[in-house]
Amino acid sequence: MTTPIRLTQFSHGGGCGCKIAPNVLEKILAGTAFASHVALAFPDLLVGIEHGDDAAVYKLNEHQAVVATTDFFMPIVDDPFDFGRIAATNALSDVYAMGGRPLFALAIVGMPIDKLAPEVIREILAGGEAVAKAAGIPIAGGHSIDAPEPIYGLVGIGVVDPARVKKNSGGRAGDVLILGKPLGIGIYSAALKKGALDAAGYAAMIAATTQLNTPGPDLAALEGVHAMTDVTGFGLLGHSLELARGSGLTAYLDFSRLPLLPDVPELARAGHITGASARNWASYSGEVELSTHCTDWQRAILSDPQTSGGLLVSCAAESEAAVLAIFQRHGFPQARTLGLLEVGTAKTVVSL
């Protein structure tokens, strides 16, 4: 009897847990001409790599700007169709996080042709196509290579009004922080690899990672929304810290208010934690203050790499109800207010 092929067996990491650690990425980009001079050379480039934003934004005219992003990774699940859906949803999230609407996408495909049957690869592509259809856009082309590990993702192209672009650097003192999706995807993926995630947990994982962050444009249209990003590979701590750094403020998070996927605390306590979680913590622990009562499993949740995670919104307190209402209208019932921004040094502080 032939043993079924598991996509994750080819991956040294999965989903957004494949990301290069934040401190290593900073060292790679530090001092490059690309980092230092691109904004000066191209004044219509409204968003580049200055603050680690989710996508690039280039102004075409007074009312239109192009949003461009790329995102790809190795399998986080074994089902090829689900892998394709997750990867495509994650890639398009960066367009929504800037306040944009996707226009079309290009596929990025790297597959071990000698190990995966054509029909398996086709299922991965079909998963991506299903998400593009749900977003109302075509996958208009792409590029493929023969690679040692399966890799799939998209280049996402969108459009946004330049006046409605939401960077991760626009937060203001007194803003509340609202997260659109529950946390725990990395913990679920670690449990899945060890056979410890049940059918209900897998269903919850797929539901979260394949839900398009469609509230983005409506949130960007609210005057009280000042900054936005999506929480992915660097975890809640990493992406809240990017927002705090860019805004020059302190982010305060209340652990007790975090939306979590079912059974995440129990799985974290049992040790189902990714290596990327530890790498994340090592990268930014010097800029994070945790409650002295914070346990290792709670810290693991805070640094847990999210794949296709939720939008993190910084908005005026008087816009909190409107932001939550938009999330509800788009089918995000677990959206929660979990903290605020205040005057202070750029760091993240977590209470229990």
CSV table of C-alpha atoms in Angstrom, one decimal:
chain,number,residue,atom,x,y,z
A,1,MET,CA,0.0,0.0,0.0
A,2,THR,CA,1.4,3.4,-1.0
A,3,THR,CA,1.8,5.9,1.8
A,4,PRO,CA,0.0,9.2,0.9
A,5,ILE,CA,2.3,12.2,0.2
A,6,ARG,CA,2.1,14.9,2.9
A,7,LEU,CA,3.0,18.3,1.5
A,8,THR,CA,4.4,19.4,4.8
A,9,GLN,CA,7.0,16.6,4.7
A,10,PHE,CA,8.8,18.7,2.0
A,11,SER,CA,8.9,21.9,4.1
A,12,HIS,CA,11.5,23.0,6.6
A,13,GLY,CA,8.9,25.6,7.7
A,14,GLY,CA,5.3,26.3,6.9
A,15,GLY,CA,3.1,29.3,6.1
A,16,CYS,CA,4.3,32.7,7.4
A,17,GLY,CA,6.5,30.9,9.9
A,18,CYS,CA,8.9,30.7,7.0
A,19,LYS,CA,9.6,34.4,7.2
A,20,ILE,CA,13.1,35.6,7.9
A,21,ALA,CA,13.3,36.7,11.6
A,22,PRO,CA,12.7,40.4,12.0
A,23,ASN,CA,16.2,41.2,13.4
A,24,VAL,CA,17.9,39.3,10.6
A,25,LEU,CA,15.8,41.0,8.0
A,26,GLU,CA,16.8,44.4,9.4
A,27,LYS,CA,20.5,43.5,9.1
A,28,ILE,CA,20.0,42.4,5.5
A,29,LEU,CA,18.3,45.7,4.5
A,30,ALA,CA,20.3,48.1,6.7
A,31,GLY,CA,22.4,50.6,4.9
A,32,THR,CA,21.4,49.5,1.4
A,33,ALA,CA,20.9,52.1,-1.3
A,34,PHE,CA,17.5,50.4,-1.9
A,35,ALA,CA,16.5,51.3,1.6
A,36,SER,CA,18.0,54.7,1.8
A,37,HIS,CA,17.3,56.5,-1.5
A,38,VAL,CA,14.3,54.9,-3.2
A,39,ALA,CA,11.7,57.3,-1.7
A,40,LEU,CA,13.8,60.4,-2.6
A,41,ALA,CA,14.3,59.2,-6.2
A,42,PHE,CA,10.6,58.4,-6.7
A,43,PRO,CA,8.4,61.0,-5.1
A,44,ASP,CA,5.2,59.3,-6.3
A,45,LEU,CA,6.2,56.2,-4.3
A,46,LEU,CA,3.8,56.8,-1.4
A,47,VAL,CA,4.8,53.7,0.5
A,48,GLY,CA,8.1,51.7,0.2
A,49,ILE,CA,10.1,49.8,2.8
A,50,GLU,CA,10.6,52.6,5.3
A,51,HIS,CA,8.4,51.1,8.1
A,52,GLY,CA,7.9,47.5,6.9
A,53,ASP,CA,4.5,48.2,5.5
A,54,ASP,CA,2.4,45.4,4.0
A,55,ALA,CA,2.6,46.6,0.3
A,56,ALA,CA,4.1,49.2,-1.9
A,57,VAL,CA,1.9,52.1,-3.0
A,58,TYR,CA,2.6,54.2,-6.1
A,59,LYS,CA,0.6,57.3,-7.0
A,60,LEU,CA,-0.8,57.5,-10.5
A,61,ASN,CA,-2.9,60.6,-10.1
A,62,GLU,CA,-4.8,62.6,-7.5
A,63,HIS,CA,-7.4,59.8,-7.1
A,64,GLN,CA,-5.6,56.6,-7.9
A,65,ALA,CA,-2.6,54.7,-6.6
A,66,VAL,CA,-1.4,51.2,-7.4
A,67,VAL,CA,-1.0,48.8,-4.5
A,68,ALA,CA,1.6,46.0,-5.2
A,69,THR,CA,2.7,43.1,-3.0
A,70,THR,CA,4.0,39.6,-3.2
A,71,ASP,CA,3.7,36.8,-0.7
A,72,PHE,CA,4.5,33.1,-0.9
A,73,PHE,CA,5.5,30.3,1.4
A,74,MET,CA,5.8,26.5,1.8
A,75,PRO,CA,2.9,24.3,2.9
A,76,ILE,CA,1.3,24.8,6.3
A,77,VAL,CA,-1.2,22.0,5.6
A,78,ASP,CA,-1.1,18.7,3.7
A,79,ASP,CA,-4.3,19.2,1.6
A,80,PRO,CA,-3.1,20.8,-1.7
A,81,PHE,CA,-6.4,22.7,-2.3
A,82,ASP,CA,-6.4,24.1,1.2
A,83,PHE,CA,-2.7,25.1,0.9
A,84,GLY,CA,-3.5,27.0,-2.3
A,85,ARG,CA,-6.4,28.8,-0.7
A,86,ILE,CA,-4.4,29.8,2.4
A,87,ALA,CA,-1.5,31.1,0.4
A,88,ALA,CA,-3.7,33.1,-2.0
A,89,THR,CA,-5.7,34.6,0.9
A,90,ASN,CA,-2.6,35.6,2.7
A,91,ALA,CA,-1.1,37.3,-0.3
A,92,LEU,CA,-4.2,39.4,-1.0
A,93,SER,CA,-4.4,40.4,2.6
A,94,ASP,CA,-1.6,42.9,2.1
A,95,VAL,CA,-3.6,44.8,-0.5
A,96,TYR,CA,-6.6,45.0,1.9
A,97,ALA,CA,-4.3,46.1,4.7
A,98,MET,CA,-3.3,49.2,2.8
A,99,GLY,CA,-6.9,50.1,2.3
A,100,GLY,CA,-6.9,48.9,-1.3
A,101,ARG,CA,-9.1,46.7,-3.5
A,102,PRO,CA,-7.4,43.9,-5.5
A,103,LEU,CA,-7.5,44.1,-9.3
A,104,PHE,CA,-5.6,41.0,-10.4
A,105,ALA,CA,-2.9,38.6,-9.3
A,106,LEU,CA,0.1,36.7,-10.7
A,107,ALA,CA,1.0,33.2,-9.4
A,108,ILE,CA,4.4,32.3,-7.9
A,109,VAL,CA,4.9,28.6,-8.2
A,110,GLY,CA,7.9,26.5,-7.2
A,111,MET,CA,7.4,22.7,-7.1
A,112,PRO,CA,9.5,19.5,-6.7
A,113,ILE,CA,8.4,18.2,-10.1
A,114,ASP,CA,10.0,14.8,-9.4
A,115,LYS,CA,8.1,14.3,-6.2
A,116,LEU,CA,4.6,15.8,-6.7
A,117,ALA,CA,2.2,14.5,-9.3
A,118,PRO,CA,0.8,17.1,-11.8
A,119,GLU,CA,-2.7,16.6,-10.4
A,120,VAL,CA,-1.4,17.5,-6.9
A,121,ILE,CA,0.2,20.7,-8.1
A,122,ARG,CA,-3.0,21.5,-10.1
A,123,GLU,CA,-5.0,21.2,-6.9
A,124,ILE,CA,-2.8,23.8,-5.3
A,125,LEU,CA,-3.3,26.2,-8.2
A,126,ALA,CA,-7.1,25.5,-8.1
A,127,GLY,CA,-7.1,26.5,-4.4
A,128,GLY,CA,-5.6,29.8,-5.3
A,129,GLU,CA,-8.0,30.3,-8.2
A,130,ALA,CA,-10.9,29.7,-5.9
A,131,VAL,CA,-9.8,32.5,-3.6
A,132,ALA,CA,-9.2,34.9,-6.5
A,133,LYS,CA,-12.7,34.1,-7.7
A,134,ALA,CA,-14.1,34.9,-4.2
A,135,ALA,CA,-12.1,38.2,-4.3
A,136,GLY,CA,-13.6,39.0,-7.8
A,137,ILE,CA,-10.3,39.1,-9.6
A,138,PRO,CA,-8.4,37.0,-12.1
A,139,ILE,CA,-5.0,35.3,-11.8
A,140,ALA,CA,-3.7,36.7,-15.0
A,141,GLY,CA,-0.3,34.9,-15.3
A,142,GLY,CA,2.7,34.1,-13.2
A,143,HIS,CA,6.0,32.2,-13.1
A,144,SER,CA,7.0,28.6,-12.2
A,145,ILE,CA,10.2,26.8,-11.4
A,146,ASP,CA,11.3,23.3,-10.4
A,147,ALA,CA,12.2,23.7,-6.7
A,148,PRO,CA,13.2,21.3,-3.9
A,149,GLU,CA,10.3,22.4,-1.7
A,150,PRO,CA,6.7,23.3,-2.7
A,151,ILE,CA,6.2,27.1,-2.8
A,152,TYR,CA,3.1,28.9,-3.8
A,153,GLY,CA,1.8,32.4,-3.5
A,154,LEU,CA,0.7,35.5,-5.4
A,155,VAL,CA,1.7,38.9,-6.6
A,156,GLY,CA,-1.3,41.0,-5.7
A,157,ILE,CA,-2.1,44.2,-7.6
A,158,GLY,CA,-4.7,46.6,-6.3
A,159,VAL,CA,-5.9,50.2,-6.4
A,160,VAL,CA,-6.6,52.7,-3.7
A,161,ASP,CA,-7.4,56.4,-3.4
A,162,PRO,CA,-4.1,58.1,-2.2
A,163,ALA,CA,-6.0,59.9,0.4
A,164,ARG,CA,-7.2,56.6,1.9
A,165,VAL,CA,-3.9,54.8,2.1
A,166,LYS,CA,-3.4,53.3,5.6
A,167,LYS,CA,0.2,52.8,6.6
A,168,ASN,CA,1.4,51.1,9.8
A,169,SER,CA,3.0,54.4,10.9
A,170,GLY,CA,-0.1,56.6,11.2
A,171,GLY,CA,-1.2,55.7,14.7
A,172,ARG,CA,-2.0,58.6,17.2
A,173,ALA,CA,-1.8,58.8,20.9
A,174,GLY,CA,-5.2,57.7,22.4
A,175,ASP,CA,-6.0,55.4,19.5
A,176,VAL,CA,-7.5,52.0,20.4
A,177,LEU,CA,-6.2,48.9,18.8
A,178,ILE,CA,-8.6,46.4,17.2
A,179,LEU,CA,-7.8,43.0,15.8
A,180,GLY,CA,-10.0,41.3,13.2
A,181,LYS,CA,-9.2,37.6,13.5
A,182,PRO,CA,-8.4,35.3,16.4
A,183,LEU,CA,-4.8,34.2,17.1
A,184,GLY,CA,-3.2,30.8,17.2
A,185,ILE,CA,-2.5,29.7,13.7
A,186,GLY,CA,1.1,28.8,14.3
A,187,ILE,CA,0.2,26.8,17.4
A,188,TYR,CA,-2.5,25.0,15.4
A,189,SER,CA,0.1,24.2,12.6
A,190,ALA,CA,2.5,22.8,15.2
A,191,ALA,CA,-0.2,20.6,16.7
A,192,LEU,CA,-1.2,19.5,13.2
A,193,LYS,CA,2.3,18.3,12.4
A,194,LYS,CA,2.2,16.2,15.6
A,195,GLY,CA,-1.2,14.8,15.0
A,196,ALA,CA,-2.7,16.7,17.9
A,197,LEU,CA,-5.2,18.9,16.1
A,198,ASP,CA,-8.6,17.4,15.8
A,199,ALA,CA,-11.1,17.8,12.9
A,200,ALA,CA,-12.8,20.7,14.6
A,201,GLY,CA,-9.5,22.5,15.1
A,202,TYR,CA,-8.5,21.9,11.5
A,203,ALA,CA,-11.8,23.3,10.3
A,204,ALA,CA,-11.3,26.4,12.5
A,205,MET,CA,-7.8,26.8,11.1
A,206,ILE,CA,-9.0,26.6,7.5
A,207,ALA,CA,-11.9,29.0,8.1
A,208,ALA,CA,-9.6,31.6,9.6
A,209,THR,CA,-6.8,31.4,7.1
A,210,THR,CA,-9.0,31.4,4.0
A,211,GLN,CA,-11.2,34.4,5.1
A,212,LEU,CA,-10.3,37.4,2.9
A,213,ASN,CA,-9.7,40.6,4.9
A,214,THR,CA,-12.4,42.4,2.9
A,215,PRO,CA,-13.1,45.0,5.6
A,216,GLY,CA,-9.9,46.8,4.6
A,217,PRO,CA,-11.3,49.3,2.1
A,218,ASP,CA,-14.3,50.2,4.2
A,219,LEU,CA,-12.1,50.7,7.3
A,220,ALA,CA,-9.7,52.9,5.3
A,221,ALA,CA,-12.7,55.1,4.3
A,222,LEU,CA,-13.4,55.9,8.0
A,223,GLU,CA,-11.8,59.2,9.0
A,224,GLY,CA,-11.1,57.9,12.5
A,225,VAL,CA,-8.9,55.0,11.2
A,226,HIS,CA,-5.3,56.2,11.4
A,227,ALA,CA,-3.2,53.1,10.8
A,228,MET,CA,-3.6,49.5,9.7
A,229,THR,CA,-1.6,46.4,9.1
A,230,ASP,CA,-2.2,42.7,9.1
A,231,VAL,CA,-0.8,40.3,11.8
A,232,THR,CA,1.3,37.6,10.0
A,233,GLY,CA,4.7,36.0,10.5
A,234,PHE,CA,6.1,38.2,13.2
A,235,GLY,CA,3.1,37.6,15.5
A,236,LEU,CA,1.0,40.1,17.4
A,237,LEU,CA,4.0,41.4,19.3
A,238,GLY,CA,6.0,41.9,16.1
A,239,HIS,CA,3.4,43.7,14.1
A,240,SER,CA,2.1,45.8,17.0
A,241,LEU,CA,5.8,46.8,17.6
A,242,GLU,CA,6.1,47.8,13.9
A,243,LEU,CA,3.0,50.0,14.4
A,244,ALA,CA,4.4,51.5,17.6
A,245,ARG,CA,7.8,52.2,16.0
A,246,GLY,CA,6.3,53.8,12.9
A,247,SER,CA,4.0,55.9,15.0
A,248,GLY,CA,6.6,56.8,17.6
A,249,LEU,CA,4.3,55.6,20.4
A,250,THR,CA,3.9,52.9,23.0
A,251,ALA,CA,1.4,50.1,22.2
A,252,TYR,CA,-0.4,48.7,25.2
A,253,LEU,CA,-2.0,45.2,24.9
A,254,ASP,CA,-4.2,43.4,27.3
A,255,PHE,CA,-3.7,39.6,27.0
A,256,SER,CA,-7.0,38.8,28.6
A,257,ARG,CA,-8.8,40.6,25.7
A,258,LEU,CA,-7.0,38.7,22.9
A,259,PRO,CA,-9.3,36.8,20.5
A,260,LEU,CA,-8.0,33.2,20.4
A,261,LEU,CA,-8.9,30.2,18.3
A,262,PRO,CA,-10.5,27.3,20.2
A,263,ASP,CA,-8.2,25.3,22.5
A,264,VAL,CA,-5.1,27.5,21.7
A,265,PRO,CA,-4.2,27.9,25.4
A,266,GLU,CA,-4.4,24.2,26.0
A,267,LEU,CA,-2.3,23.4,22.9
A,268,ALA,CA,0.3,26.0,23.8
A,269,ARG,CA,0.6,24.7,27.4
A,270,ALA,CA,1.1,21.2,25.9
A,271,GLY,CA,4.1,22.5,23.9
A,272,HIS,CA,2.7,22.8,20.4
A,273,ILE,CA,4.8,25.9,19.5
A,274,THR,CA,6.7,26.6,16.3
A,275,GLY,CA,10.3,27.4,16.1
A,276,ALA,CA,9.4,30.7,14.5
A,277,SER,CA,7.7,31.8,17.7
A,278,ALA,CA,11.0,31.5,19.6
A,279,ARG,CA,12.9,33.3,16.7
A,280,ASN,CA,10.4,36.1,16.8
A,281,TRP,CA,10.7,36.6,20.5
A,282,ALA,CA,14.5,36.6,20.3
A,283,SER,CA,14.3,39.2,17.6
A,284,TYR,CA,12.3,41.8,19.5
A,285,SER,CA,12.2,41.0,23.2
A,286,GLY,CA,14.4,44.0,23.9
A,287,GLU,CA,11.5,46.3,22.8
A,288,VAL,CA,8.7,44.4,24.6
A,289,GLU,CA,7.6,44.6,28.3
A,290,LEU,CA,5.7,41.7,29.5
A,291,SER,CA,3.8,41.4,32.8
A,292,THR,CA,6.0,39.7,35.4
A,293,HIS,CA,3.2,37.1,35.6
A,294,CYS,CA,3.4,36.2,31.9
A,295,THR,CA,4.0,32.5,31.4
A,296,ASP,CA,6.0,30.8,28.6
A,297,TRP,CA,2.8,29.6,26.9
A,298,GLN,CA,1.3,33.1,27.0
A,299,ARG,CA,4.4,34.6,25.5
A,300,ALA,CA,4.3,31.9,22.8
A,301,ILE,CA,0.8,33.0,21.8
A,302,LEU,CA,1.9,36.7,21.7
A,303,SER,CA,4.9,35.8,19.4
A,304,ASP,CA,3.0,33.0,17.5
A,305,PRO,CA,3.4,33.5,13.7
A,306,GLN,CA,0.1,34.0,12.0
A,307,THR,CA,-0.6,32.9,8.5
A,308,SER,CA,-3.3,34.9,6.8
A,309,GLY,CA,-3.9,36.7,10.1
A,310,GLY,CA,-6.3,39.5,10.9
A,311,LEU,CA,-6.2,43.3,10.3
A,312,LEU,CA,-4.8,45.3,13.2
A,313,VAL,CA,-6.5,48.7,13.2
A,314,SER,CA,-5.4,51.8,15.1
A,315,CYS,CA,-8.4,54.2,15.3
A,316,ALA,CA,-9.7,57.1,17.4
A,317,ALA,CA,-11.7,56.0,20.4
A,318,GLU,CA,-14.8,57.6,19.1
A,319,SER,CA,-14.5,55.4,15.9
A,320,GLU,CA,-14.2,52.1,17.8
A,321,ALA,CA,-17.9,51.2,17.5
A,322,ALA,CA,-17.9,52.0,13.7
A,323,VAL,CA,-14.7,49.8,13.2
A,324,LEU,CA,-16.2,46.9,15.1
A,325,ALA,CA,-19.5,47.3,13.1
A,326,ILE,CA,-17.6,47.0,9.8
A,327,PHE,CA,-15.8,43.9,10.9
A,328,GLN,CA,-19.2,42.4,12.0
A,329,ARG,CA,-20.8,43.3,8.6
A,330,HIS,CA,-18.0,41.5,6.8
A,331,GLY,CA,-18.4,38.4,8.9
A,332,PHE,CA,-15.6,38.8,11.5
A,333,PRO,CA,-17.5,38.2,14.8
A,334,GLN,CA,-14.3,37.7,16.8
A,335,ALA,CA,-13.0,41.2,16.1
A,336,ARG,CA,-11.9,42.6,19.5
A,337,THR,CA,-10.4,45.8,21.0
A,338,LEU,CA,-7.3,44.6,22.7
A,339,GLY,CA,-5.2,47.7,23.5
A,340,LEU,CA,-4.3,51.3,22.8
A,341,LEU,CA,-1.5,53.6,21.7
A,342,GLU,CA,-0.1,56.2,24.1
A,343,VAL,CA,2.7,58.7,24.2
A,344,GLY,CA,6.0,57.0,25.1
A,345,THR,CA,9.0,55.3,23.6
A,346,ALA,CA,8.4,52.9,20.7
A,347,LYS,CA,7.7,49.6,22.3
A,348,THR,CA,4.9,47.2,23.1
A,349,VAL,CA,3.7,46.6,26.7
A,350,VAL,CA,1.6,43.6,27.6
A,351,SER,CA,-0.6,43.3,30.8
A,352,LEU,CA,-2.5,40.1,31.8
